[in-house]
């Protein structure tokens, strides 16, 4: 257990229980207070782990709500790590934890064949037997990864530079969002570097119990981040979960690596773009205020891992500054997916129950499109509500390109 976490700071106020979406959705989970700080004392006595531990989704709502800043979810993840040392996770969890590695293994197979192989009814039945629910909205492989497409993306010459950490979802499944980010950063006057040296942030590995793999990635990523920091070039990401992993989880879970390599923070790309707009580097409006464009109504979902960082909602603020765009915060709780949590057979129904209020809010919003920074949140919102969901930067690009004079 990390020396940075003290469960005795918990005063048993149960605020975390009230805000836990899993505890509300199922009695199978004892709740964050009981399975976290309270049960930690039993772990220290050497008692067996409670079986409900694996129902923790690591959504961070307990951490967000705790008045004494007890990192309840981290206590749970560290307990799961100890449990997984004694009993290694199964094949299903390995598959869900190593998406980036599988994408590398399959890189020579055309995307159409990969998607047919993964999503046809026979394979879905086999995956269901493995423990990945046949109803779960598994994402489709892109024809080329973001990194492959970024190499051919023509950027104008710029003196200022920024490094972009895409994250696995954008790189493997949603390169369009990554290209939209490059476009927006170029418009703000930055050349974007997309290095191959970064690996998966490691959060899927932590959540599924593969801590040694997460540690290996952390060593690689923190060393790369230190090299860019020494050159004075900021490193940003559009994925809240990746940002949270670097900012909070890596120093907490692997303090020796954080001490070895120094500051581990990735900057939030939406916050970076908003700062560019504040400085006048990125223009988000036109002379006519967007009067020539049809109104666009957007319903925005703030990912739990974004709210856990306490840096506001910069993606929503970007949308609100776009001409002709009306953006509303759904403010309807967790979507339920929590990375790969909602794909698991025993948790699919729980995830749908957790996201039900959000899905209803999105369906009844009258919006043309939904928006969220998190890739799996976007998949879950489309799956649960039927409304397409885009990254805010994709809406920024669409709107600003439409403002170009003919």
XYZ file of C-alpha atoms in Angstrom:
406
model
C 0.000 0.000 0.000
C 1.253 3.505 -0.822
C 2.626 5.490 2.108
C 0.832 8.518 0.694
C -2.622 7.156 1.578
C -3.909 7.295 5.147
C -7.318 5.584 5.585
C -7.617 7.047 9.085
C -8.475 10.417 7.554
C -11.918 8.937 6.832
C -14.480 10.150 9.403
C -17.211 7.726 8.229
C -19.515 10.538 7.119
C -20.808 8.347 4.207
C -20.771 11.269 1.759
C -18.920 8.994 -0.677
C -21.679 6.379 -0.396
C -24.333 8.927 -1.344
C -22.348 9.914 -4.452
C -21.291 6.406 -5.514
C -23.183 5.429 -8.691
C -22.370 1.727 -8.280
C -23.674 1.536 -4.704
C -26.914 3.132 -5.902
C -27.258 0.713 -8.819
C -26.528 -2.614 -7.107
C -26.474 -4.134 -3.599
C -23.558 -6.333 -4.719
C -21.160 -3.509 -3.861
C -20.684 -2.682 -0.172
C -19.967 0.918 -1.055
C -16.808 3.029 -1.151
C -16.531 3.694 2.587
C -16.938 0.085 3.652
C -14.811 -1.495 0.936
C -12.241 1.324 1.054
C -11.046 2.978 4.286
C -13.129 0.819 6.643
C -12.076 -2.529 5.175
C -8.476 -1.391 4.850
C -8.113 -1.939 8.588
C -9.144 -5.573 8.148
C -6.636 -5.943 5.312
C -3.907 -4.712 7.621
C -4.902 -7.517 10.003
C -4.454 -10.027 7.196
C -8.115 -10.906 6.727
C -9.389 -12.192 3.366
C -10.533 -9.671 0.771
C -14.238 -8.925 0.444
C -15.566 -10.232 -2.901
C -17.450 -7.013 -3.667
C -14.178 -5.121 -4.171
C -14.188 -5.829 -7.912
C -17.482 -3.953 -8.307
C -15.693 -0.645 -7.693
C -15.667 1.122 -11.063
C -12.809 3.512 -10.204
C -15.020 6.368 -11.412
C -13.614 8.714 -8.700
C -16.974 10.076 -7.526
C -16.046 9.041 -3.986
C -12.826 11.038 -4.217
C -14.636 14.047 -5.677
C -17.191 14.109 -2.871
C -14.968 13.326 0.136
C -14.720 16.396 2.431
C -11.423 15.135 3.890
C -9.706 14.316 0.561
C -9.429 10.597 1.252
C -8.476 8.928 -2.070
C -10.990 6.134 -1.577
C -10.772 4.802 -5.114
C -6.991 4.527 -4.877
C -7.307 2.508 -1.677
C -9.623 0.187 -3.595
C -7.295 -0.089 -6.587
C -4.296 -0.832 -4.386
C -6.301 -3.499 -2.572
C -7.230 -4.980 -5.925
C -3.556 -5.006 -6.860
C -2.756 -7.088 -3.783
C -5.653 -9.399 -4.597
C -4.424 -9.842 -8.170
C -0.940 -10.742 -6.952
C -2.484 -13.728 -5.184
C -4.891 -14.617 -7.978
C -3.949 -13.453 -11.452
C -6.822 -11.976 -13.466
C -8.297 -14.090 -16.253
C -8.137 -13.862 -20.037
C -11.160 -11.560 -20.278
C -9.519 -8.941 -18.101
C -6.202 -9.301 -19.958
C -7.983 -8.612 -23.258
C -9.698 -5.504 -21.870
C -6.474 -4.239 -20.265
C -4.216 -4.529 -23.325
C -6.091 -2.934 -26.210
C -3.041 -1.042 -27.446
C -0.919 -4.203 -27.523
C -3.583 -6.130 -29.433
C -3.856 -3.285 -31.936
C -0.110 -3.570 -32.587
C -0.368 -7.320 -33.073
C -3.237 -6.860 -35.551
C -1.835 -3.826 -37.389
C -1.226 -5.694 -40.672
C -4.819 -6.944 -40.876
C -7.225 -4.592 -42.738
C -9.675 -2.803 -40.446
C -12.690 -4.313 -42.228
C -11.496 -7.831 -41.488
C -10.647 -6.940 -37.889
C -14.067 -5.419 -37.308
C -15.850 -8.345 -38.918
C -13.753 -10.742 -36.875
C -14.499 -8.897 -33.637
C -18.121 -7.875 -34.123
C -19.827 -10.708 -36.002
C -22.448 -12.705 -34.032
C -20.273 -15.808 -33.675
C -17.352 -13.848 -32.193
C -19.681 -11.852 -29.958
C -21.106 -15.124 -28.621
C -17.582 -16.355 -27.910
C -16.660 -13.082 -26.225
C -19.863 -13.304 -24.208
C -18.781 -16.731 -23.002
C -15.400 -15.201 -22.137
C -17.153 -12.527 -20.057
C -17.492 -9.571 -22.460
C -21.216 -8.927 -22.771
C -22.599 -9.444 -26.271
C -24.663 -6.246 -25.898
C -21.661 -4.074 -24.982
C -20.847 -1.339 -27.547
C -17.346 -2.440 -28.539
C -15.655 0.264 -30.649
C -14.571 -0.365 -34.238
C -10.968 -0.291 -35.403
C -10.075 2.667 -37.612
C -8.637 1.995 -41.056
C -5.382 3.612 -39.889
C -4.272 4.609 -36.427
C -4.109 8.256 -35.478
C -0.318 8.122 -35.361
C -0.227 6.738 -38.904
C -2.551 9.449 -40.174
C -0.743 12.184 -38.252
C 2.450 11.464 -40.191
C 0.669 12.530 -43.378
C -1.122 15.513 -41.834
C 0.250 18.695 -43.417
C 0.992 21.268 -40.756
C 1.881 24.890 -41.519
C 5.317 26.050 -40.334
C 5.113 27.269 -36.728
C 7.726 28.473 -34.254
C 5.834 27.283 -31.162
C 5.568 23.559 -30.512
C 3.425 21.256 -28.407
C 3.480 17.467 -27.913
C 0.179 15.604 -28.184
C -0.442 12.402 -26.215
C -3.451 10.849 -28.018
C -4.343 7.977 -25.690
C -5.293 4.500 -26.886
C -8.901 5.263 -27.814
C -8.064 8.103 -30.185
C -5.040 6.310 -31.604
C -6.758 2.983 -32.357
C -10.474 3.722 -32.744
C -11.052 7.456 -33.219
C -8.240 9.097 -35.183
C -10.623 11.758 -36.506
C -10.713 13.369 -33.060
C -6.909 13.393 -32.982
C -6.741 15.061 -36.389
C -9.292 17.636 -35.251
C -7.024 18.375 -32.292
C -4.058 18.868 -34.620
C -6.146 21.229 -36.745
C -7.209 23.317 -33.755
C -3.683 23.535 -32.369
C -2.312 24.519 -35.781
C -4.968 27.240 -35.955
C -3.758 28.505 -32.591
C -0.216 28.756 -33.970
C 1.393 25.536 -32.737
C 3.224 22.782 -34.556
C 2.072 19.491 -33.040
C 4.543 16.696 -32.344
C 3.079 13.181 -32.074
C 5.909 10.956 -30.822
C 5.887 7.165 -30.950
C 7.738 6.864 -27.646
C 4.624 7.117 -25.453
C 2.675 3.969 -24.571
C -0.782 3.433 -23.058
C -1.132 5.494 -19.870
C -1.728 2.246 -17.951
C -5.159 2.990 -16.484
C -6.848 -0.015 -18.184
C -4.106 -2.226 -16.743
C -4.575 -0.837 -13.243
C -8.354 -1.218 -13.424
C -8.072 -4.827 -14.576
C -5.303 -5.891 -12.211
C -2.151 -5.923 -14.375
C 0.019 -3.685 -12.248
C 3.411 -4.830 -13.470
C 2.395 -3.968 -17.029
C 1.114 -0.594 -15.832
C 4.408 0.010 -14.032
C 6.420 -0.799 -17.171
C 4.356 1.697 -19.160
C 4.712 4.267 -16.391
C 8.506 3.945 -16.491
C 8.520 4.458 -20.240
C 6.020 7.329 -20.249
C 7.524 9.269 -17.369
C 10.989 9.049 -18.906
C 9.618 10.373 -22.207
C 7.676 13.118 -20.451
C 10.843 14.211 -18.618
C 12.723 14.515 -21.917
C 10.087 16.816 -23.394
C 9.908 18.824 -20.166
C 13.673 19.377 -20.321
C 13.219 20.798 -23.815
C 10.542 23.190 -22.538
C 7.808 21.765 -24.793
C 4.409 21.189 -23.136
C 2.759 17.767 -23.432
C -1.032 17.757 -23.651
C -3.844 15.224 -24.007
C -7.504 15.417 -24.931
C -8.352 12.348 -22.820
C -9.349 13.061 -19.185
C -8.505 9.531 -18.021
C -4.971 9.750 -19.418
C -4.540 13.166 -17.800
C -5.787 11.830 -14.463
C -3.469 8.828 -14.654
C -0.416 11.041 -15.111
C -1.471 13.765 -12.698
C -2.743 11.688 -9.770
C -2.503 7.926 -10.201
C 1.117 7.463 -11.249
C 2.568 9.463 -8.322
C 0.207 7.649 -5.953
C 0.690 4.122 -7.257
C 4.363 4.343 -8.272
C 5.905 7.067 -6.074
C 9.435 5.812 -6.703
C 9.040 6.390 -10.450
C 7.535 9.825 -9.902
C 10.488 10.729 -7.676
C 12.935 9.394 -10.252
C 11.487 11.235 -13.257
C 9.939 14.333 -11.681
C 6.694 16.132 -12.463
C 4.285 13.768 -14.223
C 1.496 16.075 -15.295
C -0.043 16.118 -18.762
C -1.835 19.355 -19.588
C -5.498 19.223 -20.544
C -5.749 19.988 -24.275
C -9.111 21.746 -23.929
C -7.726 23.964 -21.172
C -4.674 24.621 -23.364
C -6.919 25.708 -26.272
C -9.043 27.843 -23.974
C -5.897 29.620 -22.781
C -4.958 30.145 -26.436
C -8.350 31.740 -26.998
C -7.860 33.990 -23.956
C -4.532 35.177 -25.372
C -6.037 35.816 -28.793
C -4.074 33.000 -30.460
C -7.205 30.988 -31.264
C -10.181 32.874 -32.673
C -13.476 31.170 -31.879
C -15.779 33.705 -33.493
C -16.300 35.511 -36.774
C -17.111 39.071 -37.637
C -20.809 38.336 -38.153
C -21.080 36.286 -34.956
C -21.966 33.146 -36.890
C -25.267 34.600 -38.117
C -24.957 32.731 -41.417
C -24.756 29.360 -39.689
C -27.731 27.322 -38.510
C -28.090 26.973 -34.754
C -26.362 23.953 -33.249
C -27.668 22.631 -29.938
C -25.168 20.567 -27.928
C -25.730 18.555 -24.751
C -22.437 18.153 -22.905
C -21.402 15.358 -20.524
C -18.513 15.991 -18.128
C -16.548 12.737 -17.666
C -16.025 11.670 -14.056
C -12.255 11.570 -14.554
C -12.324 15.179 -15.733
C -14.316 16.352 -12.722
C -11.905 14.484 -10.436
C -9.058 16.764 -11.560
C -10.771 19.935 -10.365
C -9.825 22.082 -13.349
C -13.344 23.040 -14.385
C -15.030 22.192 -17.685
C -12.821 23.781 -20.358
C -14.360 21.687 -23.144
C -17.823 23.050 -22.339
C -16.436 26.583 -22.153
C -14.915 26.184 -25.629
C -18.293 25.107 -26.991
C -20.059 28.042 -25.363
C -17.724 30.466 -27.117
C -18.525 29.142 -30.579
C -20.827 31.304 -32.690
C -24.329 29.932 -33.170
C -23.799 27.095 -30.695
C -26.016 26.569 -27.668
C -24.349 24.229 -25.187
C -25.883 22.830 -22.023
C -24.281 20.756 -19.295
C -26.257 17.516 -18.884
C -25.189 17.346 -15.218
C -26.809 13.904 -14.948
C -24.102 11.824 -13.321
C -21.827 9.037 -14.511
C -22.438 7.350 -17.882
C -21.587 3.977 -16.307
C -18.941 2.735 -18.729
C -15.820 3.493 -16.605
C -13.356 2.401 -19.276
C -13.965 -1.322 -19.761
C -16.184 -1.788 -16.674
C -19.438 -1.628 -18.636
C -18.209 -4.163 -21.198
C -18.024 -6.937 -18.594
C -20.876 -9.409 -18.556
C -21.534 -9.200 -14.828
C -21.432 -5.390 -14.931
C -23.126 -4.461 -18.206
C -26.597 -4.118 -16.649
C -25.152 -2.154 -13.720
C -23.459 0.242 -16.141
C -26.711 0.755 -18.036
C -28.584 1.466 -14.788
C -25.911 3.958 -13.748
C -26.128 5.775 -17.082
C -29.937 5.713 -17.341
C -30.438 9.244 -15.970
C -27.831 10.629 -18.387
C -29.306 8.773 -21.355
C -32.762 10.154 -20.538
C -31.402 13.682 -20.188
C -29.625 13.421 -23.543
C -32.667 11.996 -25.332
C -34.968 14.696 -23.973
C -32.538 17.587 -24.444
C -33.571 18.485 -27.980
C -29.881 18.664 -28.866
C -28.538 17.934 -32.338
C -25.432 16.270 -30.920
C -23.859 15.307 -27.605
C -20.281 16.117 -26.591
C -17.783 14.633 -24.151
C -13.998 14.452 -23.926
C -13.865 10.765 -22.938
C -13.854 8.235 -25.787
C -15.673 5.438 -23.971
C -18.183 7.950 -22.557
C -18.957 8.914 -26.150
C -19.481 5.255 -27.070
C -21.729 4.714 -24.057
C -23.819 7.844 -24.697
C -24.465 6.814 -28.298
C -25.293 3.285 -27.141
C -27.643 4.396 -24.374
C -29.304 7.436 -25.936
C -28.980 6.991 -29.690
C -27.594 10.525 -30.095
C -24.167 10.875 -31.773
C -21.513 12.107 -29.357
C -18.381 13.999 -30.399
C -15.294 15.336 -28.676
C -15.674 19.117 -28.119
C -12.660 19.825 -30.346
C -14.402 18.089 -33.251
C -17.340 20.479 -32.899
C -14.880 23.375 -32.681
C -13.312 22.344 -35.969
C -16.622 21.763 -37.729
C -17.946 25.131 -36.658
C -14.847 27.161 -37.413
C -14.350 25.557 -40.815
C -17.961 26.427 -41.663
C -17.164 30.080 -40.908
C -14.494 30.249 -43.591
C -15.378 32.673 -46.388
C -16.399 30.987 -49.639
